[in-house]
Short mmCIF file of C-alpha atoms in Angstrom, two decimals:
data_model
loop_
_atom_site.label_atom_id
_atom_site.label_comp_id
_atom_site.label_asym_id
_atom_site.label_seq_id
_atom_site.Cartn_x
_atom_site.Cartn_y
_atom_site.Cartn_z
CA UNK A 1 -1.30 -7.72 -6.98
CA UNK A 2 -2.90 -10.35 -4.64
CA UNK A 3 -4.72 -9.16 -1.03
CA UNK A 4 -6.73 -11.19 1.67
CA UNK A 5 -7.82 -10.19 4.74
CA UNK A 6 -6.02 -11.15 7.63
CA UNK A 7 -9.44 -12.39 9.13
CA UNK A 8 -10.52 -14.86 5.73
CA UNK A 9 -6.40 -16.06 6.30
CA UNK A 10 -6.30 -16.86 10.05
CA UNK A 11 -10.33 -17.13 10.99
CA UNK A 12 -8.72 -18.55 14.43
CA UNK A 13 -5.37 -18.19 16.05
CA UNK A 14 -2.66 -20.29 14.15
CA UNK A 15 -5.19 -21.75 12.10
CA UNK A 16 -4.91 -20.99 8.78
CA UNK A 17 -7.09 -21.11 5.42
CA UNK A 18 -4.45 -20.93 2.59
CA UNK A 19 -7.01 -21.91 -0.54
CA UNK A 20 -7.69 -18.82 -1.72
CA UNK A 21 -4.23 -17.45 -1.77
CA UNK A 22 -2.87 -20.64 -3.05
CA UNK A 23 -5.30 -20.64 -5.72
CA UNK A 24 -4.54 -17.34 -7.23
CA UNK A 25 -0.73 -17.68 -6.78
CA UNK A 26 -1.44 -20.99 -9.07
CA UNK A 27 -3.20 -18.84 -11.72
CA UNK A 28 -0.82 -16.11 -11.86
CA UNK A 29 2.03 -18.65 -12.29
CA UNK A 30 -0.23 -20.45 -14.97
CA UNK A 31 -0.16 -17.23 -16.92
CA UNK A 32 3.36 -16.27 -16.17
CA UNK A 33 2.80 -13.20 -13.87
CA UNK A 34 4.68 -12.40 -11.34
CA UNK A 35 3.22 -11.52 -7.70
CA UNK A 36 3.11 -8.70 -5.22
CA UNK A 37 1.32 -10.45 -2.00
CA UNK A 38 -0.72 -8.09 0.22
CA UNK A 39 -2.45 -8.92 3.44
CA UNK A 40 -5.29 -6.69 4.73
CA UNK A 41 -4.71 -6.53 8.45
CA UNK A 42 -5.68 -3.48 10.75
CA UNK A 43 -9.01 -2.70 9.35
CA UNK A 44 -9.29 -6.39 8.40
CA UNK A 45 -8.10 -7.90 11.31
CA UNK A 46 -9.70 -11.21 13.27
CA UNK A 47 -11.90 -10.73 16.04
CA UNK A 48 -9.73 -12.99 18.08
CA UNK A 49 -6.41 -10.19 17.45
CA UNK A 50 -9.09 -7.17 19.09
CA UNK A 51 -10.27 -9.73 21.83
CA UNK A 52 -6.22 -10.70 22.70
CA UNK A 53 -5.22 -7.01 22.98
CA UNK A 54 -8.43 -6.05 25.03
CA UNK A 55 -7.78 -9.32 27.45
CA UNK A 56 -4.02 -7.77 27.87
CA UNK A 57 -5.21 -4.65 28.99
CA UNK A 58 -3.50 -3.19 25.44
CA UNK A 59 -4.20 0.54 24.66
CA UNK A 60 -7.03 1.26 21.61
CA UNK A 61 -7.52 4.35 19.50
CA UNK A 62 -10.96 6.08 18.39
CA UNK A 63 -11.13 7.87 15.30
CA UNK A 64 -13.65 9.27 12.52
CA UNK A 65 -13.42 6.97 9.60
CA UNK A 66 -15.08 8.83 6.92
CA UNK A 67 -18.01 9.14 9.41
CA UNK A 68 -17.81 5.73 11.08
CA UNK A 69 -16.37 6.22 14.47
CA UNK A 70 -13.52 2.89 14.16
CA UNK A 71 -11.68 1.91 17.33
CA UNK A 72 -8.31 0.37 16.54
CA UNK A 73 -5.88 -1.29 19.29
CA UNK A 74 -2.71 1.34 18.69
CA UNK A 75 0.03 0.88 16.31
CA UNK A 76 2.20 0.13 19.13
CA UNK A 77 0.60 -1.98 21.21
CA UNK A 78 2.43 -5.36 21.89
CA UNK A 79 -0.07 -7.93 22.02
CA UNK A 80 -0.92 -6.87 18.69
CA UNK A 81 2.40 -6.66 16.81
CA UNK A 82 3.15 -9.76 18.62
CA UNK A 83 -0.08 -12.04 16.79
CA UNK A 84 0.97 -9.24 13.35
CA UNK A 85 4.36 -10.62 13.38
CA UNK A 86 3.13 -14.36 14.07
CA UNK A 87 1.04 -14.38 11.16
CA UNK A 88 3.47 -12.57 8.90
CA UNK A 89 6.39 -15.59 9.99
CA UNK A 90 3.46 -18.55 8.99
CA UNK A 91 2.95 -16.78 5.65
CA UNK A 92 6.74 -16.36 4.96
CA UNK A 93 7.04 -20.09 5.88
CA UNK A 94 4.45 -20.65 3.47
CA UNK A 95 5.36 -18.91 0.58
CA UNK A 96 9.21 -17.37 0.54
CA UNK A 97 9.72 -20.71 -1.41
CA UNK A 98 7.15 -19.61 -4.58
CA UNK A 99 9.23 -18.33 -7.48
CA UNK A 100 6.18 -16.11 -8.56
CA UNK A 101 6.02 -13.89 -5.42
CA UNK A 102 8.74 -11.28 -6.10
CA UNK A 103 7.38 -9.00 -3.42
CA UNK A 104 5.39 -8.38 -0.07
CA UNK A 105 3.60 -5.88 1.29
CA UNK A 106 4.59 -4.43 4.65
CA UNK A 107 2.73 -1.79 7.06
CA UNK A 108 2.25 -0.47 10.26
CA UNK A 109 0.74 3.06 10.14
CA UNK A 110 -2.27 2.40 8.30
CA UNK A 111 -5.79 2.95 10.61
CA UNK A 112 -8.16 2.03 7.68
CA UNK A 113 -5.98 0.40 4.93
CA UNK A 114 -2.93 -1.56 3.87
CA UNK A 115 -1.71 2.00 2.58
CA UNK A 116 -0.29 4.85 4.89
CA UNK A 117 -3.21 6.21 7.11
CA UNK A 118 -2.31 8.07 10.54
CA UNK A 119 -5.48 10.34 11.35
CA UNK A 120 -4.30 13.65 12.17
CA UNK A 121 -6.94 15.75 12.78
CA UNK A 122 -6.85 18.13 15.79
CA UNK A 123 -8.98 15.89 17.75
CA UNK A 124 -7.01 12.67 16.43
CA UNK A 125 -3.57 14.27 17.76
CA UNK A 126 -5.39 15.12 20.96
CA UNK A 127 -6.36 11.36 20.98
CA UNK A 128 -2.72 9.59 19.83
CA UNK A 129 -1.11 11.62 22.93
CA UNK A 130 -3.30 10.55 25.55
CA UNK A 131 -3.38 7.15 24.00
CA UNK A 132 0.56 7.57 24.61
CA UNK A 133 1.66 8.22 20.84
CA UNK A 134 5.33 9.23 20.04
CA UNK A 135 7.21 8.98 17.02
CA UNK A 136 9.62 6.37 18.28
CA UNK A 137 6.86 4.17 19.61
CA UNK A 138 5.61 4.19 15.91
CA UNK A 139 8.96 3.55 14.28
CA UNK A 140 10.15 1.25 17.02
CA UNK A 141 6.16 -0.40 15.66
CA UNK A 142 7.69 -0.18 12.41
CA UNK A 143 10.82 -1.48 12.56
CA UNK A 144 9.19 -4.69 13.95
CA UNK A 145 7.16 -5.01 11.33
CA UNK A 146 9.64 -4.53 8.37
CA UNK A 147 12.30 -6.75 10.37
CA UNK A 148 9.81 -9.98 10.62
CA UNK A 149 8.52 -9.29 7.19
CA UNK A 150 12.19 -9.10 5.47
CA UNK A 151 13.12 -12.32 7.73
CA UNK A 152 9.88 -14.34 6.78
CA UNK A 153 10.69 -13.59 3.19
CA UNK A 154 14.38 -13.56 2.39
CA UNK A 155 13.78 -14.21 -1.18
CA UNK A 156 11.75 -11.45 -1.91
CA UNK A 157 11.66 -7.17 -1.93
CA UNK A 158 9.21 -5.62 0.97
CA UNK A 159 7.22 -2.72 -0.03
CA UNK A 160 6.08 0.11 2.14
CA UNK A 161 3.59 2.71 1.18
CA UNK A 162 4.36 6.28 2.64
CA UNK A 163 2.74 8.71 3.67
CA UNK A 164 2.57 11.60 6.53
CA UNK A 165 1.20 12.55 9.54
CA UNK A 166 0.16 16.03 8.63
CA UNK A 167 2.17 18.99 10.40
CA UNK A 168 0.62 22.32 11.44
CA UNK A 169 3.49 24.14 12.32
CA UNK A 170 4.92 24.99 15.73
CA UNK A 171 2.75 23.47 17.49
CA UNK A 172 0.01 20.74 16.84
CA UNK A 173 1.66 18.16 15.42
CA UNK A 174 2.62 14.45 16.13
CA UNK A 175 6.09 14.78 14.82
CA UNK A 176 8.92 17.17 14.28
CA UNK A 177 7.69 17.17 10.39
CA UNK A 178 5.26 15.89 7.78
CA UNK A 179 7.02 12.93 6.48
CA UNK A 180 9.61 12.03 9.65
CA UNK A 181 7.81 8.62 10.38
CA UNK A 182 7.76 7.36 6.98
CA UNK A 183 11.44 8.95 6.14
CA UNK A 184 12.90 7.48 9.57
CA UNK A 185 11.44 4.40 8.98
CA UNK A 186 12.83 3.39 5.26
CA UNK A 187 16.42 4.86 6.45
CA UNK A 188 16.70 2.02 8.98
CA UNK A 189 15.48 -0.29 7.01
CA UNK A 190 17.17 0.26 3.88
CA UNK A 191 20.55 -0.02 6.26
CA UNK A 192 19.32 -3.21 8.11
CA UNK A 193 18.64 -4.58 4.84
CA UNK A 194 20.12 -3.07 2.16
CA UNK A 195 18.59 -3.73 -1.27
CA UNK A 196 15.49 -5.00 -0.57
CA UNK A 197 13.17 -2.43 0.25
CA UNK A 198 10.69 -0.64 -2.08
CA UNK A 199 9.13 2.48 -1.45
CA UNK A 200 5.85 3.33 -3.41
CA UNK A 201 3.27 6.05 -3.11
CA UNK A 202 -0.63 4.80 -2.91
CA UNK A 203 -2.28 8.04 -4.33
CA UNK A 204 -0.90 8.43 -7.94
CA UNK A 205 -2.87 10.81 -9.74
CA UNK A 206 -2.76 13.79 -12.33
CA UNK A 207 -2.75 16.36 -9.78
CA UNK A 208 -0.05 14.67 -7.86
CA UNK A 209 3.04 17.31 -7.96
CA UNK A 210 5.55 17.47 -10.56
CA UNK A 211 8.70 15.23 -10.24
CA UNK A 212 10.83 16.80 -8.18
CA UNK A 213 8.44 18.66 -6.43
CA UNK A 214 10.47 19.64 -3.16
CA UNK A 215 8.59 20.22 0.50
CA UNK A 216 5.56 17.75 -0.43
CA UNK A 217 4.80 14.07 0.60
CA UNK A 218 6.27 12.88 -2.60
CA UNK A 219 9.94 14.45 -2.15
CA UNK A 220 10.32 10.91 0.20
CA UNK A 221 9.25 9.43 -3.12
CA UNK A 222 11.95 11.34 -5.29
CA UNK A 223 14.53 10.41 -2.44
CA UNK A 224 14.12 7.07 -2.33
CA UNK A 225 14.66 6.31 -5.72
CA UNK A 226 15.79 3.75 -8.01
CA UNK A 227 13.40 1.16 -5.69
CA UNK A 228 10.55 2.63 -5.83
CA UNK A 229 6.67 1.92 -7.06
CA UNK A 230 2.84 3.28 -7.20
CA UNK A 231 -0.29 2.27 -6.59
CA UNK A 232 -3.46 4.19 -8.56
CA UNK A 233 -5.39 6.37 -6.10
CA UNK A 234 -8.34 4.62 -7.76
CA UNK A 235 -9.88 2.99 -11.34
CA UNK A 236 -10.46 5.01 -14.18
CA UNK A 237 -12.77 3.54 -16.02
CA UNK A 238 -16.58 4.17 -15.00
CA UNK A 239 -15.68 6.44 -12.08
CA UNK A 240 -17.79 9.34 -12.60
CA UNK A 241 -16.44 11.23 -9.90
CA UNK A 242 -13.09 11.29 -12.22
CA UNK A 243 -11.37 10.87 -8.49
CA UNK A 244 -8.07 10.40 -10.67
CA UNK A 245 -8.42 13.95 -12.07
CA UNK A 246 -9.36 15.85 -9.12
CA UNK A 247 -13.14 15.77 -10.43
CA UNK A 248 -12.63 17.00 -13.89
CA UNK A 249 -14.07 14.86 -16.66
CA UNK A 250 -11.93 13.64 -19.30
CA UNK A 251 -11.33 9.83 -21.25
CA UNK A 252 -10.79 7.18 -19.06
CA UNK A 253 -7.59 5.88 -20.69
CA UNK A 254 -6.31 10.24 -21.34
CA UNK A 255 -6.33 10.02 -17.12
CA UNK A 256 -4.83 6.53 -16.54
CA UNK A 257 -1.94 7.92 -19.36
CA UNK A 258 -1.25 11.22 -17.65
CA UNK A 259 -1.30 8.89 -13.98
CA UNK A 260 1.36 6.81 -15.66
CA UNK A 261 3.71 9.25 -17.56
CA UNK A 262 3.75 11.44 -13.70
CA UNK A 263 4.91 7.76 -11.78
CA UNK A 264 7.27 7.24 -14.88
CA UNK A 265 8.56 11.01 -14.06
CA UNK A 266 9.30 9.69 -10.84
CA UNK A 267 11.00 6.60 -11.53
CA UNK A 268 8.60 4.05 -10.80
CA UNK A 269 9.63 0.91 -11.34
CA UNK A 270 5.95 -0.82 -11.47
CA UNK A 271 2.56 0.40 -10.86
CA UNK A 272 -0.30 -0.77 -9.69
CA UNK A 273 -3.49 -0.30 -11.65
CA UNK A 274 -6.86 -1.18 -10.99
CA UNK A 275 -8.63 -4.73 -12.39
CA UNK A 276 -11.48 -3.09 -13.76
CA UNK A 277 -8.87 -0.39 -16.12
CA UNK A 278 -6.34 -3.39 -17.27
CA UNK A 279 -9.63 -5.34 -18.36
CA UNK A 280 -11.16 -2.34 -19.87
CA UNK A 281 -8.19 0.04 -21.07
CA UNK A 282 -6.06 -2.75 -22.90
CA UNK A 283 -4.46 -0.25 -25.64
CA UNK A 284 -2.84 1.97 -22.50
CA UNK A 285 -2.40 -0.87 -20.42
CA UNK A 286 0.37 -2.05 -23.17
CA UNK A 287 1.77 1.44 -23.43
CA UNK A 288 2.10 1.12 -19.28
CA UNK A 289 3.62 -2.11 -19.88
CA UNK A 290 6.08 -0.82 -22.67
CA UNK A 291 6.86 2.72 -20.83
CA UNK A 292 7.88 1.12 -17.74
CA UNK A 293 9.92 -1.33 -19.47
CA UNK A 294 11.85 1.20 -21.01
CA UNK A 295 10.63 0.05 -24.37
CA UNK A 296 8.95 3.03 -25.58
CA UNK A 297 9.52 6.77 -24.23
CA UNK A 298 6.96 8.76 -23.02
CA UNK A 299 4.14 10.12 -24.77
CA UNK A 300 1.34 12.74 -24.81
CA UNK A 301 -1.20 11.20 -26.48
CA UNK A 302 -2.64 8.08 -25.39
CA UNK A 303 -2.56 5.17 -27.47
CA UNK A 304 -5.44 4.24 -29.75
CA UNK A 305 -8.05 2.34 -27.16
CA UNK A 306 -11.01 1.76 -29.44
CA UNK A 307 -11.41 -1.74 -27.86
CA UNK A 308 -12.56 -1.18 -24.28
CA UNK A 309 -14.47 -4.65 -23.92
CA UNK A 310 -12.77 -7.23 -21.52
CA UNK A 311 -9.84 -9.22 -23.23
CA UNK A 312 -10.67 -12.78 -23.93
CA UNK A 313 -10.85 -15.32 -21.04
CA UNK A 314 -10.37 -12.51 -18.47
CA UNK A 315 -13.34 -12.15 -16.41
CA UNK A 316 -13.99 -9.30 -14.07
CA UNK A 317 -14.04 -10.33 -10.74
CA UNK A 318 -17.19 -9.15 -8.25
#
């Protein structure tokens, strides 16, 4: 799982620094990996994309980023698809030729992250209407999006992380339900192009709900099965917050196994785990390996993990 920022890949408009990207695509072919690309770009956007939509009089949103107040241009906004979409095309030119990339990351409701992020607090709804917000500006956002991804890489699955937009009840709420952005969204694309999407969840954890677990965020999940994938909420090993397991201590490698066995419930077809746990955690990153594969059913107990030092001639990145 490769990711750049948008602003480290395009520092200026059209210009475009492929070294880093090119290097690790080299190193995961080297060791016969395969690659999911992923490019940072709302909250890691160029200066010159903020500057563009400004200068077109485009429409920005305000919101409370985990106490930072963070002004976005909205999901919507043209000027800003239209440089999103530019950039997507040049790295589809550049890459959709690279046996090792099997799949690309797509997004287009994500304030503060490649993965699904629509603030939705009172105040935030208050904010997305008088910014102009309605659901079919945000899939009409999305469908863009998708559509220049899947064309800029016709030799390779698109993934989309969902999510919701929270839902009070009657009244409240920025669309008629929870999940009717994200659901909307991967019906039109799975029948504009059929076979090709993937639909993973972001925020796999041990107290994620049961498989099926009907009337929660990961029912879309459930539906949109066999093509589907996860992403770890966070790393196991040395968190002691134990984020994973809602705050409650345990083993490192017991948490990642229980994470793993609830995707497999699921039907995930891959997931993605933290550096820092596949350097650490090799005995349970096997058993991942071997349990998605089919190889080896599911377990209780993890796997004997004794050896938690780095494997040889992988070094932890900073």
């Amino acid at each position: 799982s490769l990711r750049q920022d948008w602003s480290e890949l395009e520092p200026t408009e059209g210009s475009f620094d492929w070294s880093f990207l090119d290097s690790e695509v080299a190193r995961a072919t080297a060791a016969g990996k395969k690659v999911l690309l992923r490019i940072n770009t709302q909250f890691a956007k160029p200066a010159w994309v903020t500057s563009a939509v400004a200068k077109a009089g485009g429409a920005f949103f305000t919101f409370d980023n985990d106490g930072v107040p963070t002004t976005i241009p909205v999901f919507w906004d043209p000027t800003f698809l239209g440089k999103k979409k530019a950039m997507i095309a040049a790295l589809g030119k550049h890459f959709t030729s690279n046996a090792a990339i099997k799949i690309v990351c797509a997004s287009f409701a994500n304030a503060n992250s490649e993965d699904w992020s629509v603030p939705h607090t009172e105040a935030d709804i208050t904010n997305w209407f008088e910014a102009g917000y309605t659901s079919e500006k945000l899939l009409d956002a999305g469908k863009q999006i998708i559509d220049a991804t899947m064309a800029a890489f016709p030799n390779q699955s698109v993934t989309l992380a969902v999510s919701g937009n929270g839902h009070a009840g009657a009244s409240g709420n920025l669309d008629p339900d929870a999940s009717y952005v994200a659901r909307n969204a991967v019906l039109a694309a799975r029948a504009t192009w059929p076979g090709r999407l993937i639909v993973q969840k972001n925020s796999l954890s041990t107290y994620n709900p049961a498989a099926p677990e009907p009337d929660t965020l990961f029912q879309l999940l459930w539906d949109s099965r066999p093509d589907i994938g996860g992403q770890m909420l966070d790393a196991c090993y040395g968190d002691t917050t134990y984020r994973n397991n809602g705050g409650v201590p345990d083993y490192p490698a017991t948490i990642l196994h229980k994470c793993v066995n609830l995707g497999v419930s699921y039907g995930m077809n891959y997931i993605e785990i933290y550096q820092t746990d596949v350097l650490n955690l090799p005995a349970e990153i096997t058993y991942t390996h071997n349990v998605l594969l089919g190889l080896v059913p599911p377990s209780e107990t993890p796997p004997p993990s004794d050896n938690l030092k780095p494997p040889t001639g992988l070094q932890l990145e900073p």
